[in-house]
Amino acid sequence: MTPWLLVSGDFVKTGGMDRANYALARYLAGRGQEVHLVAHRADEDLLRMDNVTLHAARKPLNSYYLGRRWIDRLGRQWAAKIAARGGRVIVNGGNCQWADVNWVHYVHAAYRPETAGSRVKRWVAGWKRRAFLNEERTALREARVVIANSLRTQEDVVRTVGVHEDRVKTVYLGTDPADIRPASAAERAATRALVGWPVDGAVAIFVGALGDRRKNFDTVLSAWQLLNGRGMDCTLAVVGQGAELPAWQARAAEAGLAGKIHFMGFRKDAAALIRAADVMVAPARYEPYGLSVHEALCSGIPAIVSACSGVCERFPLELRDLVVHDEGHAEQLAGRVMAWWGSRQRCRAVMLGVSQSLRQRTWDKMAEEMVRVIESAGGQNDRPAMKMSA
């Protein structure tokens, strides 16, 4: 059977692109394919499968940025071997310079992060971004086929990177309906009691890294100040960590929101917390897809999202009142939260159908569609490996 090589930082189940890459690897291995992984780490479930081989790449100082050179070098070495046997090679963005299949989860050219801190820190961030842009541009323009995780990402690849639209296809992410599901009343109450949330009061949840402003927590915090001033009693649970976390904690305390906002840090039980919440707040400034929002919808939890998020493409008309069109506008975000609160009973009924519909698209169905797209793009990878970027 055709051997496959998948190149990524991690193949684990913790979320985002790692979860999607894990799902594809497991699907291919489950079909009996010979699967090779070039990565820093992989989940034990994958490594226990006889037909899965991990080629571990070094990760100096536990840095993904420093480790990217080792991912690229080792990835190209194994790509040459797999291609020589008629196999297929799947890389992510600019992480490995090989011209076969490129699965894009994030487009660096589509968003310029806002970096806080010293001038040196901002200069380093800019230097890193230029390296990512060069690697991304070279890899995507040379790929046989580019697979995007949303129509928004597909448009970004064409518009900002210059890839011809005929070579870019969209395959939406999937889910695990056994793990990502609505909670029973008893489960919801137990989770809330465990983490100290009010049993009957409204709880909104924000999930995202707090190391930069991409997830837009600054606007969320400003909106919660407005809501608190208007007497709305809604607890905000913040799941995530990052360099700016202490600053946000201090600002919340100064604004008198210490009892209204629970900073919970990184949580392995994020899926359970999402199920126990009443609404998710996710007005990201840039979001190629938004797996946490997708999982909230699958769990029967409505989500207030920015119109620029890829996952917004999968919102039914009944949820369009939850979409924020100016993600940096705290007043608009507060208005969307108030609108949800006023129609929460209707929204809860709509969410039952939304959950059932989205949960029908499993990770295996996503992977099956990807394989069809790849196979329709041509036979074995017969292009030569590209030169390693400088």
Tab-separated table of N, CA, C and O in Angstrom, residues 144-191:
chain	number	residue	atom	x	y	z
A	144	ARG	N	1.941	20.775	-4.752
A	144	ARG	CA	1.061	20.202	-5.773
A	144	ARG	C	-0.384	20.571	-5.483
A	144	ARG	O	-1.143	20.950	-6.380
A	145	VAL	N	-0.794	20.465	-4.209
A	145	VAL	CA	-2.136	20.841	-3.795
A	145	VAL	C	-2.050	21.429	-2.388
A	145	VAL	O	-1.273	20.955	-1.556
A	146	VAL	N	-2.818	22.483	-2.169
A	146	VAL	CA	-2.896	23.111	-0.851
A	146	VAL	C	-4.286	22.856	-0.289
A	146	VAL	O	-5.296	23.116	-0.953
A	147	ILE	N	-4.339	22.342	0.931
A	147	ILE	CA	-5.615	22.068	1.596
A	147	ILE	C	-5.792	23.081	2.719
A	147	ILE	O	-4.957	23.186	3.613
A	148	ALA	N	-6.883	23.845	2.662
A	148	ALA	CA	-7.182	24.868	3.661
A	148	ALA	C	-8.248	24.361	4.620
A	148	ALA	O	-9.088	23.538	4.256
A	149	ASN	N	-8.238	24.885	5.846
A	149	ASN	CA	-9.215	24.436	6.845
A	149	ASN	C	-10.511	25.245	6.815
A	149	ASN	O	-11.430	24.970	7.592
A	150	SER	N	-10.603	26.247	5.923
A	150	SER	CA	-11.827	27.032	5.769
A	150	SER	C	-11.739	27.812	4.468
A	150	SER	O	-10.663	27.957	3.870
A	151	LEU	N	-12.871	28.352	4.033
A	151	LEU	CA	-12.866	29.204	2.846
A	151	LEU	C	-12.094	30.480	3.110
A	151	LEU	O	-11.464	31.043	2.202
A	152	ARG	N	-12.125	30.948	4.365
A	152	ARG	CA	-11.348	32.134	4.717
A	152	ARG	C	-9.862	31.867	4.512
A	152	ARG	O	-9.136	32.683	3.947
A	153	THR	N	-9.383	30.692	4.977
A	153	THR	CA	-7.984	30.335	4.799
A	153	THR	C	-7.660	30.150	3.321
A	153	THR	O	-6.595	30.558	2.846
A	154	GLN	N	-8.568	29.539	2.581
A	154	GLN	CA	-8.365	29.356	1.145
A	154	GLN	C	-8.187	30.708	0.462
A	154	GLN	O	-7.267	30.900	-0.354
A	155	GLU	N	-9.033	31.672	0.796
A	155	GLU	CA	-8.921	33.012	0.208
A	155	GLU	C	-7.603	33.672	0.595
A	155	GLU	O	-6.957	34.320	-0.239
A	156	ASP	N	-7.179	33.504	1.849
A	156	ASP	CA	-5.920	34.101	2.301
A	156	ASP	C	-4.724	33.520	1.554
A	156	ASP	O	-3.777	34.243	1.214
A	157	VAL	N	-4.749	32.211	1.314
A	157	VAL	CA	-3.652	31.568	0.592
A	157	VAL	C	-3.545	32.117	-0.824
A	157	VAL	O	-2.447	32.388	-1.327
A	158	VAL	N	-4.684	32.330	-1.464
A	158	VAL	CA	-4.691	32.861	-2.835
A	158	VAL	C	-4.309	34.334	-2.849
A	158	VAL	O	-3.456	34.778	-3.635
A	159	ARG	N	-4.914	35.105	-1.939
A	159	ARG	CA	-4.764	36.567	-1.970
A	159	ARG	C	-3.421	37.034	-1.422
A	159	ARG	O	-2.791	37.924	-1.996
A	160	THR	N	-2.968	36.466	-0.312
A	160	THR	CA	-1.773	36.999	0.352
A	160	THR	C	-0.497	36.241	0.006
A	160	THR	O	0.595	36.785	0.156
A	161	VAL	N	-0.618	34.990	-0.437
A	161	VAL	CA	0.576	34.200	-0.756
A	161	VAL	C	0.776	34.081	-2.254
A	161	VAL	O	1.895	33.906	-2.731
A	162	GLY	N	-0.303	34.187	-3.021
A	162	GLY	CA	-0.170	34.144	-4.474
A	162	GLY	C	-0.280	32.764	-5.079
A	162	GLY	O	0.179	32.542	-6.205
A	163	VAL	N	-0.892	31.824	-4.366
A	163	VAL	CA	-1.109	30.484	-4.915
A	163	VAL	C	-2.321	30.531	-5.850
A	163	VAL	O	-3.340	31.165	-5.536
A	164	HIS	N	-2.224	29.858	-6.992
A	164	HIS	CA	-3.343	29.851	-7.939
A	164	HIS	C	-4.536	29.147	-7.311
A	164	HIS	O	-4.409	28.100	-6.676
A	165	GLU	N	-5.707	29.725	-7.493
A	165	GLU	CA	-6.913	29.224	-6.833
A	165	GLU	C	-7.249	27.779	-7.209
A	165	GLU	O	-7.884	27.066	-6.428
A	166	ASP	N	-6.833	27.331	-8.391
A	166	ASP	CA	-7.134	25.962	-8.804
A	166	ASP	C	-6.415	24.921	-7.947
A	166	ASP	O	-6.815	23.755	-7.927
A	167	ARG	N	-5.341	25.324	-7.275
A	167	ARG	CA	-4.566	24.371	-6.479
A	167	ARG	C	-4.923	24.396	-4.998
A	167	ARG	O	-4.307	23.707	-4.199
A	168	VAL	N	-5.935	25.180	-4.607
A	168	VAL	CA	-6.305	25.291	-3.201
A	168	VAL	C	-7.712	24.743	-2.986
A	168	VAL	O	-8.659	25.160	-3.663
A	169	LYS	N	-7.842	23.800	-2.061
A	169	LYS	CA	-9.124	23.170	-1.750
A	169	LYS	C	-9.410	23.313	-0.251
A	169	LYS	O	-8.497	23.294	0.563
A	170	THR	N	-10.681	23.433	0.082
A	170	THR	CA	-11.071	23.540	1.486
A	170	THR	C	-11.622	22.223	1.991
A	170	THR	O	-12.494	21.613	1.350
A	171	VAL	N	-11.117	21.789	3.143
A	171	VAL	CA	-11.640	20.615	3.845
A	171	VAL	C	-11.853	21.042	5.296
A	171	VAL	O	-10.888	21.337	6.013
A	172	TYR	N	-13.089	21.091	5.717
A	172	TYR	CA	-13.381	21.514	7.087
A	172	TYR	C	-12.941	20.457	8.096
A	172	TYR	O	-12.893	19.262	7.787
A	173	LEU	N	-12.636	20.919	9.294
A	173	LEU	CA	-12.223	20.010	10.360
A	173	LEU	C	-13.396	19.169	10.840
A	173	LEU	O	-14.560	19.477	10.587
A	174	GLY	N	-13.066	18.091	11.538
A	174	GLY	CA	-14.089	17.198	12.066
A	174	GLY	C	-14.168	17.286	13.579
A	174	GLY	O	-13.734	18.256	14.195
A	175	THR	N	-14.716	16.238	14.189
A	175	THR	CA	-14.822	16.193	15.641
A	175	THR	C	-14.967	14.745	16.087
A	175	THR	O	-15.166	13.844	15.267
A	176	ASP	N	-14.843	14.529	17.379
A	176	ASP	CA	-15.069	13.213	17.980
A	176	ASP	C	-16.391	13.281	18.727
A	176	ASP	O	-16.460	13.835	19.831
A	177	PRO	N	-17.481	12.753	18.163
A	177	PRO	CA	-18.799	12.914	18.790
A	177	PRO	C	-18.924	12.223	20.143
A	177	PRO	O	-19.816	12.556	20.923
A	178	ALA	N	-18.029	11.279	20.442
A	178	ALA	CA	-18.082	10.624	21.745
A	178	ALA	C	-17.545	11.530	22.849
A	178	ALA	O	-18.045	11.530	23.981
A	179	ASP	N	-16.529	12.336	22.521
A	179	ASP	CA	-15.921	13.235	23.506
A	179	ASP	C	-16.511	14.638	23.468
A	179	ASP	O	-16.624	15.301	24.507
A	180	ILE	N	-16.844	15.115	22.291
A	180	ILE	CA	-17.373	16.470	22.130
A	180	ILE	C	-18.880	16.359	21.943
A	180	ILE	O	-19.376	16.058	20.862
A	181	ARG	N	-19.606	16.620	23.008
A	181	ARG	CA	-21.056	16.363	23.044
A	181	ARG	C	-21.694	17.258	24.096
A	181	ARG	O	-21.012	17.795	24.974
A	182	PRO	N	-23.016	17.409	24.036
A	182	PRO	CA	-23.703	18.165	25.088
A	182	PRO	C	-23.604	17.444	26.429
A	182	PRO	O	-23.538	16.218	26.496
A	183	ALA	N	-23.588	18.213	27.502
A	183	ALA	CA	-23.505	17.639	28.851
A	183	ALA	C	-24.905	17.403	29.407
A	183	ALA	O	-25.849	18.138	29.092
A	184	SER	N	-25.029	16.386	30.232
A	184	SER	CA	-26.275	16.193	30.973
A	184	SER	C	-26.349	17.246	32.073
A	184	SER	O	-25.343	17.874	32.431
A	185	ALA	N	-27.530	17.439	32.632
A	185	ALA	CA	-27.698	18.421	33.707
A	185	ALA	C	-26.824	18.067	34.904
A	185	ALA	O	-26.208	18.953	35.525
A	186	ALA	N	-26.728	16.773	35.205
A	186	ALA	CA	-25.924	16.344	36.354
A	186	ALA	C	-24.431	16.588	36.103
A	186	ALA	O	-23.708	17.042	36.990
A	187	GLU	N	-23.981	16.296	34.880
A	187	GLU	CA	-22.568	16.508	34.543
A	187	GLU	C	-22.223	17.994	34.591
A	187	GLU	O	-21.172	18.389	35.110
A	188	ARG	N	-23.127	18.793	34.081
A	188	ARG	CA	-22.908	20.240	34.075
A	188	ARG	C	-22.789	20.777	35.505
A	188	ARG	O	-21.873	21.557	35.814
A	189	ALA	N	-23.674	20.348	36.364
A	189	ALA	CA	-23.653	20.814	37.755
A	189	ALA	C	-22.397	20.345	38.473
A	189	ALA	O	-21.791	21.096	39.249
A	190	ALA	N	-21.983	19.099	38.201
A	190	ALA	CA	-20.797	18.557	38.867
A	190	ALA	C	-19.536	19.309	38.440
A	190	ALA	O	-18.668	19.606	39.267
A	191	THR	N	-19.436	19.621	37.157
A	191	THR	CA	-18.268	20.354	36.665
A	191	THR	C	-18.217	21.751	37.265
A	191	THR	O	-17.158	22.222	37.701
